[in-house]
mmCIF file of C-alpha atoms in Angstrom:
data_model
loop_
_atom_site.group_PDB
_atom_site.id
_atom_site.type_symbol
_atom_site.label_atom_id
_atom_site.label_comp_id
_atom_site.label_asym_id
_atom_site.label_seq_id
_atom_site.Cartn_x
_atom_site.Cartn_y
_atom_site.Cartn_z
ATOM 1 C CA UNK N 1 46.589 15.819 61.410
ATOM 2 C CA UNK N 2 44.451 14.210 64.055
ATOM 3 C CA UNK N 3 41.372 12.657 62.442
ATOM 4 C CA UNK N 4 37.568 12.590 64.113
ATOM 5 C CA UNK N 5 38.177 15.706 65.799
ATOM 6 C CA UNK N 6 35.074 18.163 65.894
ATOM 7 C CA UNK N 7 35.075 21.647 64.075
ATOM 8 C CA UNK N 8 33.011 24.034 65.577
ATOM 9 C CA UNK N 9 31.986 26.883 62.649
ATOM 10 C CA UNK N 10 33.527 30.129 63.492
ATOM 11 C CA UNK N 11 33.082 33.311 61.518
ATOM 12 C CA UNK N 12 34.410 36.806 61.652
ATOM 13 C CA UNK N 13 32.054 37.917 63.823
ATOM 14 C CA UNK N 14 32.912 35.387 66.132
ATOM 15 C CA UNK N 15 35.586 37.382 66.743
ATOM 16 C CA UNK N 16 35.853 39.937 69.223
ATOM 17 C CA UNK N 17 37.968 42.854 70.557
ATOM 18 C CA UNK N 18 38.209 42.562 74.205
ATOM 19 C CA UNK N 19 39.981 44.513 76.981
ATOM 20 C CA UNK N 20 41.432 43.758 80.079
ATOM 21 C CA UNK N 21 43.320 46.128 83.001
ATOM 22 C CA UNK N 22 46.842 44.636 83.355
ATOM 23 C CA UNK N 23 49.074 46.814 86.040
ATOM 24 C CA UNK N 24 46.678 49.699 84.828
ATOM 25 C CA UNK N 25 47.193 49.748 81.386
ATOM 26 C CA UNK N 26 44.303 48.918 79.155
ATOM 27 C CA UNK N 27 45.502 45.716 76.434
ATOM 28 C CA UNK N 28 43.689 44.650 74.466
ATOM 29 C CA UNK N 29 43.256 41.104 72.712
ATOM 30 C CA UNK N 30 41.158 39.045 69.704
ATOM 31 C CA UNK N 31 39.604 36.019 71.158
ATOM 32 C CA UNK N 32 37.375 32.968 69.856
ATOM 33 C CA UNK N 33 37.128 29.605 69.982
ATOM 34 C CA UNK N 34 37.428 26.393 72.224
ATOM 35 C CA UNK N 35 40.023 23.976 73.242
ATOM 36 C CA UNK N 36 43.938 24.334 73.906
ATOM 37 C CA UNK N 37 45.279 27.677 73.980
ATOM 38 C CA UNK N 38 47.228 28.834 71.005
ATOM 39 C CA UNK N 39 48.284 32.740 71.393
ATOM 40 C CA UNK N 40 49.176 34.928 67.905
ATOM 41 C CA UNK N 41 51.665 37.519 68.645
ATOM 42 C CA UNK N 42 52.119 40.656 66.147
ATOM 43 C CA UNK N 43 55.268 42.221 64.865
ATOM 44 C CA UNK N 44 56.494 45.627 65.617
ATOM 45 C CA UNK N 45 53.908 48.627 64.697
ATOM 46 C CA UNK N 46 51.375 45.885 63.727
ATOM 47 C CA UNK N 47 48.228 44.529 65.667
ATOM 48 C CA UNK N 48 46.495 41.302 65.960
ATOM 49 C CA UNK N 49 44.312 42.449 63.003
ATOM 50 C CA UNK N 50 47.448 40.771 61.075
ATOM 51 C CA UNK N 51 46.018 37.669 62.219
ATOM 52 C CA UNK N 52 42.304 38.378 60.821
ATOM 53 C CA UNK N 53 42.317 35.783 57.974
ATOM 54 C CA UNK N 54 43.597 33.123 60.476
ATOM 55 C CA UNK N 55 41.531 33.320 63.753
ATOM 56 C CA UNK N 56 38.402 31.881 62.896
ATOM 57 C CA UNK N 57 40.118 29.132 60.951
ATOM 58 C CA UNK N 58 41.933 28.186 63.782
ATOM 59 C CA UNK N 59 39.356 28.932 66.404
ATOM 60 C CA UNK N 60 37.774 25.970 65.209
ATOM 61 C CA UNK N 61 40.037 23.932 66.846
ATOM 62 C CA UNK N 62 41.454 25.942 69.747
ATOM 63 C CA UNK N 63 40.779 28.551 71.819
ATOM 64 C CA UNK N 64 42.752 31.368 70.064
ATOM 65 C CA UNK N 65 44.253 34.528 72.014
ATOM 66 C CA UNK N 66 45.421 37.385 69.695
ATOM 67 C CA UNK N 67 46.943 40.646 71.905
ATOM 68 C CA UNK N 68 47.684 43.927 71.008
ATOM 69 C CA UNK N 69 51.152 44.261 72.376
ATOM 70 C CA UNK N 70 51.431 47.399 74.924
ATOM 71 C CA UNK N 71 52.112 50.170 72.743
ATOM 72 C CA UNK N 72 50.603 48.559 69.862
ATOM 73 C CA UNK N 73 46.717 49.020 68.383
ATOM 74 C CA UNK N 74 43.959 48.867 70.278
ATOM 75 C CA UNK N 75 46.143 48.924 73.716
ATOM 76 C CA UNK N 76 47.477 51.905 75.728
ATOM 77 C CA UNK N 77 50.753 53.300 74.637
ATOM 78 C CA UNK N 78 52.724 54.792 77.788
ATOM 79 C CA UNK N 79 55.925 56.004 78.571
ATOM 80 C CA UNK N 80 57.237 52.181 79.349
ATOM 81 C CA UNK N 81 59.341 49.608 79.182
ATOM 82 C CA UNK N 82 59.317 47.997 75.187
ATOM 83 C CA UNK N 83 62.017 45.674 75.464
ATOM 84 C CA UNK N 84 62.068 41.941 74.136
ATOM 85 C CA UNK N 85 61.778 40.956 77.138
ATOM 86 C CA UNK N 86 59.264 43.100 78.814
ATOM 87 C CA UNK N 87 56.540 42.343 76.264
ATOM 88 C CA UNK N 88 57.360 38.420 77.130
ATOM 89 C CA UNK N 89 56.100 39.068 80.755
ATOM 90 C CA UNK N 90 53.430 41.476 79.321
ATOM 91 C CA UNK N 91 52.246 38.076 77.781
ATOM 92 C CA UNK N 92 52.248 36.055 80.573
ATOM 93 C CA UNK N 93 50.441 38.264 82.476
ATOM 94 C CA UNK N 94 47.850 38.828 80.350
ATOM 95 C CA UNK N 95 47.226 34.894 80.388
ATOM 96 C CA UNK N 96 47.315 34.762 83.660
ATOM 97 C CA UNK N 97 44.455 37.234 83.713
ATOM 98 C CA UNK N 98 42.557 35.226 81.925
ATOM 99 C CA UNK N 99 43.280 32.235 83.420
ATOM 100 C CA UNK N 100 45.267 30.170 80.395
ATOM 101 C CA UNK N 101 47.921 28.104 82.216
ATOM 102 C CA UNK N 102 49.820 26.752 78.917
ATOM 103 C CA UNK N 103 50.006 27.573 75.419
ATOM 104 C CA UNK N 104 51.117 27.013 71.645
ATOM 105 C CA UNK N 105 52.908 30.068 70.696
ATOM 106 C CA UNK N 106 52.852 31.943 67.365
ATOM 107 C CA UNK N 107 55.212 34.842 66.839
ATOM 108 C CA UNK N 108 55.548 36.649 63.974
ATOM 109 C CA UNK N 109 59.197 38.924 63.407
ATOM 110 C CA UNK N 110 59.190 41.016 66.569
ATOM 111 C CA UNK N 111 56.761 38.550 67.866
ATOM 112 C CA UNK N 112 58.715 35.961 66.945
ATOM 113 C CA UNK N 113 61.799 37.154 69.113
ATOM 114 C CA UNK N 114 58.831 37.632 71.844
ATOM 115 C CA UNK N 115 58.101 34.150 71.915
ATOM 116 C CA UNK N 116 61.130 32.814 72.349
ATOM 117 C CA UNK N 117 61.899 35.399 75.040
ATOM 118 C CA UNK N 118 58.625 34.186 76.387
ATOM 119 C CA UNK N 119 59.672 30.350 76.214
ATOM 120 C CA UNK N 120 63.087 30.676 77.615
ATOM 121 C CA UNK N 121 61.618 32.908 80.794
ATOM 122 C CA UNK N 122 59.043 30.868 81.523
ATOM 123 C CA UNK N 123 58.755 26.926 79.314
ATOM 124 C CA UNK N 124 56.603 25.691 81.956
ATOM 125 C CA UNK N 125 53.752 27.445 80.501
ATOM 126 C CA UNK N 126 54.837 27.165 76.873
ATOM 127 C CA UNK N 127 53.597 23.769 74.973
ATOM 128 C CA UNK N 128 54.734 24.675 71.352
ATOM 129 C CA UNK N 129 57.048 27.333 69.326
ATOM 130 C CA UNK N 130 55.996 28.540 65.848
ATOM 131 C CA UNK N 131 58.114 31.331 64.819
ATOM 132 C CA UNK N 132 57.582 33.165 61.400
ATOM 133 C CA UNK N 133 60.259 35.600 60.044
ATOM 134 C CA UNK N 134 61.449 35.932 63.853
ATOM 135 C CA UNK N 135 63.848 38.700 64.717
ATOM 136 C CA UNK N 136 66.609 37.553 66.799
ATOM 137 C CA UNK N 137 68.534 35.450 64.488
ATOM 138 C CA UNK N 138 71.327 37.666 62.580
ATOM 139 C CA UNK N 139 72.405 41.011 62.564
ATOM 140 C CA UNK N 140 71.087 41.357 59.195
ATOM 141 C CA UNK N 141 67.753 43.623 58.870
ATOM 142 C CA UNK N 142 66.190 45.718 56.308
ATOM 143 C CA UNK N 143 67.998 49.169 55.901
ATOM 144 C CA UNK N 144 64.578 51.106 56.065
ATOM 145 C CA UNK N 145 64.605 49.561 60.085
ATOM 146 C CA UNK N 146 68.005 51.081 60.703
ATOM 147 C CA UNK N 147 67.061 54.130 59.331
ATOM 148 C CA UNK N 148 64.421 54.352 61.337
ATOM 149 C CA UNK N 149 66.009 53.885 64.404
ATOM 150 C CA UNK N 150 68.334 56.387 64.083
ATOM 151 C CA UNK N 151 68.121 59.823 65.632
ATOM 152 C CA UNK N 152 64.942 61.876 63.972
ATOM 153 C CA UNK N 153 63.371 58.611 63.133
ATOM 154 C CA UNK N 154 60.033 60.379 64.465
ATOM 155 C CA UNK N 155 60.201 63.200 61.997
ATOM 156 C CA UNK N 156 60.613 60.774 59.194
ATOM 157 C CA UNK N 157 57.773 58.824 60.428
ATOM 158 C CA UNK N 158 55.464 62.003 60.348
ATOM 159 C CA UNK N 159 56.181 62.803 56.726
ATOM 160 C CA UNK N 160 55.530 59.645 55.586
ATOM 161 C CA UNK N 161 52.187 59.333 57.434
ATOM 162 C CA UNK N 162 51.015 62.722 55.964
ATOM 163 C CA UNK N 163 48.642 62.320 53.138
ATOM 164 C CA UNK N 164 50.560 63.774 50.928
ATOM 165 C CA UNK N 165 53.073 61.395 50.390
ATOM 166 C CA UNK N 166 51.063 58.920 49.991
ATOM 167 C CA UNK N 167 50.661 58.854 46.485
ATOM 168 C CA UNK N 168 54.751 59.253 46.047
ATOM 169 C CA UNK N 169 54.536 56.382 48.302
ATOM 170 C CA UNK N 170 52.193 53.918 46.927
ATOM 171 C CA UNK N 171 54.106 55.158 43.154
ATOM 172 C CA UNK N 172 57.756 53.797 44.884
ATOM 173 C CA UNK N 173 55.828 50.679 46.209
ATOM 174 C CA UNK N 174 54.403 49.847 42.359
ATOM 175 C CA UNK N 175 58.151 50.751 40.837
ATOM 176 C CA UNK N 176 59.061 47.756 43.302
ATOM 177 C CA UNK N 177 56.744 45.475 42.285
ATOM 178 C CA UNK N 178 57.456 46.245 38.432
ATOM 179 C CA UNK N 179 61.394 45.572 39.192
ATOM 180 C CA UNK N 180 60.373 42.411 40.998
ATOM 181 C CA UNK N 181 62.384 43.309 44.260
ATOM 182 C CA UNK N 182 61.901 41.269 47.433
ATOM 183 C CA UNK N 183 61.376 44.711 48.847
ATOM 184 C CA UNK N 184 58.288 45.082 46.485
ATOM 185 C CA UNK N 185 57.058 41.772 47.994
ATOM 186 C CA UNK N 186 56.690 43.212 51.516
ATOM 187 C CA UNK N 187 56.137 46.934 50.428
ATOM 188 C CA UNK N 188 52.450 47.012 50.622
ATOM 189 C CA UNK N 189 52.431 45.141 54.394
ATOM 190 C CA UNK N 190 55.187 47.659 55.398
ATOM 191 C CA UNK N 191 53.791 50.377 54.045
ATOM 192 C CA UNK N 192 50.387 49.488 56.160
ATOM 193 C CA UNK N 193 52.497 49.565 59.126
ATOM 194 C CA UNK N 194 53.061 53.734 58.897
ATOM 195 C CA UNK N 195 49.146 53.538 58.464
ATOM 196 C CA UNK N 196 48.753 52.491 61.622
ATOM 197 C CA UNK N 197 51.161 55.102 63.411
ATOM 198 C CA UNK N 198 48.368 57.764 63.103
ATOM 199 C CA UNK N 199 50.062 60.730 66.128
ATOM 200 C CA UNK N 200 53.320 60.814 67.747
ATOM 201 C CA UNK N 201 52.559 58.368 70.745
ATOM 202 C CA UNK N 202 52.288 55.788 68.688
ATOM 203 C CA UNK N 203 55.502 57.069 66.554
ATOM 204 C CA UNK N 204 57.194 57.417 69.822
ATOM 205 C CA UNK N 205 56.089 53.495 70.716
ATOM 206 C CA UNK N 206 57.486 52.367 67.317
ATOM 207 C CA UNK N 207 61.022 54.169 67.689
ATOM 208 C CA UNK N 208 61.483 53.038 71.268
ATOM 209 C CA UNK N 209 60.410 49.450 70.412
ATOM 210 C CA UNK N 210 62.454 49.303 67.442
ATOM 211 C CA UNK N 211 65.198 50.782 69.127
ATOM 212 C CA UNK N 212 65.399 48.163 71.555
ATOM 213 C CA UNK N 213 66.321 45.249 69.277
ATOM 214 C CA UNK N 214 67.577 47.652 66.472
ATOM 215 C CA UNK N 215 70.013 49.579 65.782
ATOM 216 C CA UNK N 216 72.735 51.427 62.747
ATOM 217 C CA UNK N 217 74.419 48.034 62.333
ATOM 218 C CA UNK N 218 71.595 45.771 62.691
ATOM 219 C CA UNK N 219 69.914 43.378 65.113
ATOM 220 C CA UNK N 220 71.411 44.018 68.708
ATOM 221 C CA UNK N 221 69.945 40.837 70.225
ATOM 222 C CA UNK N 222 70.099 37.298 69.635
ATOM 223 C CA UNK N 223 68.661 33.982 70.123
ATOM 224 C CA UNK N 224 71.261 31.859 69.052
ATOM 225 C CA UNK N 225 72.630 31.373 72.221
ATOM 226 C CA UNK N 226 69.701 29.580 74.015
ATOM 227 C CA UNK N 227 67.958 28.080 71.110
ATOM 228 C CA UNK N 228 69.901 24.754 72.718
ATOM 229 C CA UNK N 229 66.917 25.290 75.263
ATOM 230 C CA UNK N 230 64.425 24.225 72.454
ATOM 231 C CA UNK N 231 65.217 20.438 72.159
ATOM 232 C CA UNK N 232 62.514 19.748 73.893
ATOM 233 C CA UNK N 233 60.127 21.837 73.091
ATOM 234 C CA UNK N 234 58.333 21.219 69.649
ATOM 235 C CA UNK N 235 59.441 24.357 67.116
ATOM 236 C CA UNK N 236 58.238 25.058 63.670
ATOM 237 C CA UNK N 237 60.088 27.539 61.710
ATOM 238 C CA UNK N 238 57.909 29.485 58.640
ATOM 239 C CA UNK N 239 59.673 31.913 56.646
ATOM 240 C CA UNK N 240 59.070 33.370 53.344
ATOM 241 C CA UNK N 241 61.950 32.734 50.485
ATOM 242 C CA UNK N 242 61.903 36.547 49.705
ATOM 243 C CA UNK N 243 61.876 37.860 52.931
ATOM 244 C CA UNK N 244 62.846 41.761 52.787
ATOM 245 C CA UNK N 245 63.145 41.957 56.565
ATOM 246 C CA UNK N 246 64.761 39.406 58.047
ATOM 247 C CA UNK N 247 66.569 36.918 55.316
ATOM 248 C CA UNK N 248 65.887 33.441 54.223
ATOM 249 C CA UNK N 249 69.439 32.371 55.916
ATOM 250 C CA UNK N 250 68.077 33.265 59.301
ATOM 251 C CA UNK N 251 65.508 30.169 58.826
ATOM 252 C CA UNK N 252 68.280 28.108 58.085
ATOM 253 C CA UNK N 253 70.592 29.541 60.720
ATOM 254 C CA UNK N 254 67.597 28.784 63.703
ATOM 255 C CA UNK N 255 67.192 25.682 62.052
ATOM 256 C CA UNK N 256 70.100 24.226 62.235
ATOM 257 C CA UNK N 257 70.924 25.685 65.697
ATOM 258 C CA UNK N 258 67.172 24.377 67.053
ATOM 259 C CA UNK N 259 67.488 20.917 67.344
ATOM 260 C CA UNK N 260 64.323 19.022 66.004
ATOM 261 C CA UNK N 261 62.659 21.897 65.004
ATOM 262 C CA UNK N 262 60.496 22.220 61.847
ATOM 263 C CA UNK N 263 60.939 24.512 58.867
ATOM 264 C CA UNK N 264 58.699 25.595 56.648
ATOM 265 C CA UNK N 265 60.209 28.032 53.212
ATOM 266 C CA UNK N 266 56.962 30.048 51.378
ATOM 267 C CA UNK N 267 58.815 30.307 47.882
ATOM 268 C CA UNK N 268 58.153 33.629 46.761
ATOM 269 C CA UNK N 269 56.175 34.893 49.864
ATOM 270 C CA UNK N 270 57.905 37.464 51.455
ATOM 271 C CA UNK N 271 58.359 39.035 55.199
ATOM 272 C CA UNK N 272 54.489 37.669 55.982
ATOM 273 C CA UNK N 273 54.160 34.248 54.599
ATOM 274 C CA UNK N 274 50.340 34.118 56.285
ATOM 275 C CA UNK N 275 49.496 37.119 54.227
ATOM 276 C CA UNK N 276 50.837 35.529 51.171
ATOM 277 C CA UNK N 277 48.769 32.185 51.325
ATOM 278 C CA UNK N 278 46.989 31.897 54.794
ATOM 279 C CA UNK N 279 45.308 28.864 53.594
ATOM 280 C CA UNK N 280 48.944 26.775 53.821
ATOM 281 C CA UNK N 281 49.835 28.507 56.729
ATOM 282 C CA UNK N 282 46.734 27.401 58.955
ATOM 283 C CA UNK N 283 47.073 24.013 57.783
ATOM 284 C CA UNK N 284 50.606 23.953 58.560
ATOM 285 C CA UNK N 285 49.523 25.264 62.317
ATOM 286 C CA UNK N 286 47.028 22.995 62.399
ATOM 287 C CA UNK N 287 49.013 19.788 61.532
ATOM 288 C CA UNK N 288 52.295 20.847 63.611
ATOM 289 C CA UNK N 289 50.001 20.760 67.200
ATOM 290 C CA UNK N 290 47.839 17.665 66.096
ATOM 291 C CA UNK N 291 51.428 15.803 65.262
ATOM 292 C CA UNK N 292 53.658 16.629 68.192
ATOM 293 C CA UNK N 293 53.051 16.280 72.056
ATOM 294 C CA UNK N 294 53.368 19.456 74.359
ATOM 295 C CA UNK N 295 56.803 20.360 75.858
ATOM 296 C CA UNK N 296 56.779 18.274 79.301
ATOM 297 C CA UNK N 297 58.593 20.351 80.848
ATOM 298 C CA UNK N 298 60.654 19.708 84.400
ATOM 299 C CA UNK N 299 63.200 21.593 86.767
ATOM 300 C CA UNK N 300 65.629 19.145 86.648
ATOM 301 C CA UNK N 301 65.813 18.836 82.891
ATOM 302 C CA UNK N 302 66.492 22.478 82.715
ATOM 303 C CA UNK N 303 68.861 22.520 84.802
ATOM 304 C CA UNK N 304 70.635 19.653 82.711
ATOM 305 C CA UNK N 305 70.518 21.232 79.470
ATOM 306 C CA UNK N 306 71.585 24.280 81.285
ATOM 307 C CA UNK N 307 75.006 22.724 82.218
ATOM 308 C CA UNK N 308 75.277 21.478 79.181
ATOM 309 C CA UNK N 309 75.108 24.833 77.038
ATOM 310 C CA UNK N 310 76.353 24.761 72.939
ATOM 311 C CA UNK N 311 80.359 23.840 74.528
ATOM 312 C CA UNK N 312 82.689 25.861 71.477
ATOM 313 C CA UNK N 313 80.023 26.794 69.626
ATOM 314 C CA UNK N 314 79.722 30.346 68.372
ATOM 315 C CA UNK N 315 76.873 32.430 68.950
ATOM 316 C CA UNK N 316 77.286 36.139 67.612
ATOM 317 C CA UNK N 317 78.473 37.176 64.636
ATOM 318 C CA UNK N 318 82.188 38.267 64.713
ATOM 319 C CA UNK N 319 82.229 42.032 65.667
ATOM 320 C CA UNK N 320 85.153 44.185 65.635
ATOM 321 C CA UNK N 321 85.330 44.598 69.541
ATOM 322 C CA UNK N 322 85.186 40.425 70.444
ATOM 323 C CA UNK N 323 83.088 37.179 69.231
ATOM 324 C CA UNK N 324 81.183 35.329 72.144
ATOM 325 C CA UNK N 325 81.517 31.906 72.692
ATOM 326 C CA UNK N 326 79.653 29.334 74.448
ATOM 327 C CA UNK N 327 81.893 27.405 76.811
ATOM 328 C CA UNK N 328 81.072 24.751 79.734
ATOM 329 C CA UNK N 329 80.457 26.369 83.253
#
């Protein structure tokens, strides 16, 4: 980590809950700090409140941005677009509402899978790539996920939020714990999650969001086949070894298909590694943008990598209908 640089003290009430009009639709963000721009970007049916421990610790240093994806806490939930993709351009436009130009990315499982969307649309306005149990990887995902996206996934969703099951609930999350399951690991997290999908809107939001990268078999997206993209653009991988989401092997699998990227295993942390011991994780942040340059990025090198593509290698899991390949255009 850099030495002689500055920290300015920054508490929790530092902190604030803003809101800003984008296309008409209230979002809303955590902000605080100074310096370069590093946005934290939530997981499905989370909020930026996932980032609490972290923000002031890093707002030391930089000027953190924290949103509420559409759909997701503090921010309007409409009948919209929840795609991958969509939220990506939900993100640049909020920063060009406020007027941030580049910026380190953090993205946390859906998140995760939103910054990289985010990087590959537009890497002139990404510097840096940290990417903590990111979806996007395998078709592997917890079975509660596919169960949820399946048809009635709303009804479920409403039983489990009623407070009557919540003692069943929290009973089933402490038989987890006692077993030692990886699923026990994340329970308490997940189970937070349904907490925060108080009426049907925000069900709705969850099931159409989920449904959009999920489905009965599994992850329906991935990033395999552009991670090429990322050689020059600094990438730090953080996953937790007991993962109940999205498997270890997915770290390993971006890994090896990122070249020069970083990773980062949590032993024993599970599907939110910053939960687990937010103390490693900010100093991890914190030494992975003092240590590498931004991306420089430039047409022309794009454009060159494009042509050059991932020539025979394999990019989707073999499926009984065909197996994609990456071949020279």
């Amino acid at each position: 980590m850099a030495t002689g640089t500055r920290l300015r003290p920054v508490g929790d009430q530092d902190v604030r809950l803003r809101h800003r009009v984008v296309h008409g639709y209230r979002r809303a963000y955590r902000t605080a700090g100074e310096g370069p721009p590093v946005v934290l970007i939530h997981g499905i049916g989370d909020s930026s409140a996932t980032w609490a421990e972290l923000i002031p610790g890093l707002a030391r240093r930089y000027t953190v941005l924290a949103p509420d994806l559409l759909g997701h806490g503090a921010s309007d939930k409409p009948r919209a677009d929840y795609s991958v993709a969509a939220y990506a351009n939900g993100v640049r436009d909020l920063l060009g509402v406020l007027g941030i130009e580049r910026a380190t990315l953090v993205g946390h499982s859906l998140g995760g899978g939103v910054a990289m969307q985010f990087a590959y649309q537009y890497p002139e306005l990404t510097e840096r790539l940290v990417l903590v149990g990111a979806g996007g990887v395998g078709r592997e995902v917890n079975p509660v996920l596919r169960a949820a996206a399946l048809p009635g996934a709303e009804l479920m969703l409403a039983l489990l939020s009623r407070s009557a099951m919540r003692w069943p609930a929290r009973l089933v999350i402490e038989l987890m714990r006692l077993l030692d399951s990886d699923l026990g690991q994340d329970a308490p997290d997940l189970l937070g999650l349904v907490d925060a999908l108080p009426d049907a809107r925000s069900r709705s939001v969850f099931v159409r969001t989920l449904r959009a990268v999920v489905d009965r078999r599994g992850q329906v997206i991935t990033m395999l086949d552009r991670c090429y993209l990322t050689q020059d653009m600094p990438t730090m991988l953080v996953w937790g070894s007991r993962d109940s989401v999205v498997p270890e092997a997915h770290a390993h699998r971006a890994h090896a298909a990122m070249p020069g990227s970083r990773l980062e295993i949590f032993d024993g942390a599970g599907h939110f590694p910053f939960h687990t011991d937010p103390a490693r994780f900010l100093a991890l942040v914190e030494d992975f943008i003092e240590t590498t340059p931004p991306a420089d990025w430039s047409a022309e090198r794009w454009r060159e990598l494009l042509r050059g593509g991932r020539l025979g290698t394999p990019v989707a899991e073999a499926d009984s209908a065909y197996e994609v390949v990456v071949e020279r255009g």
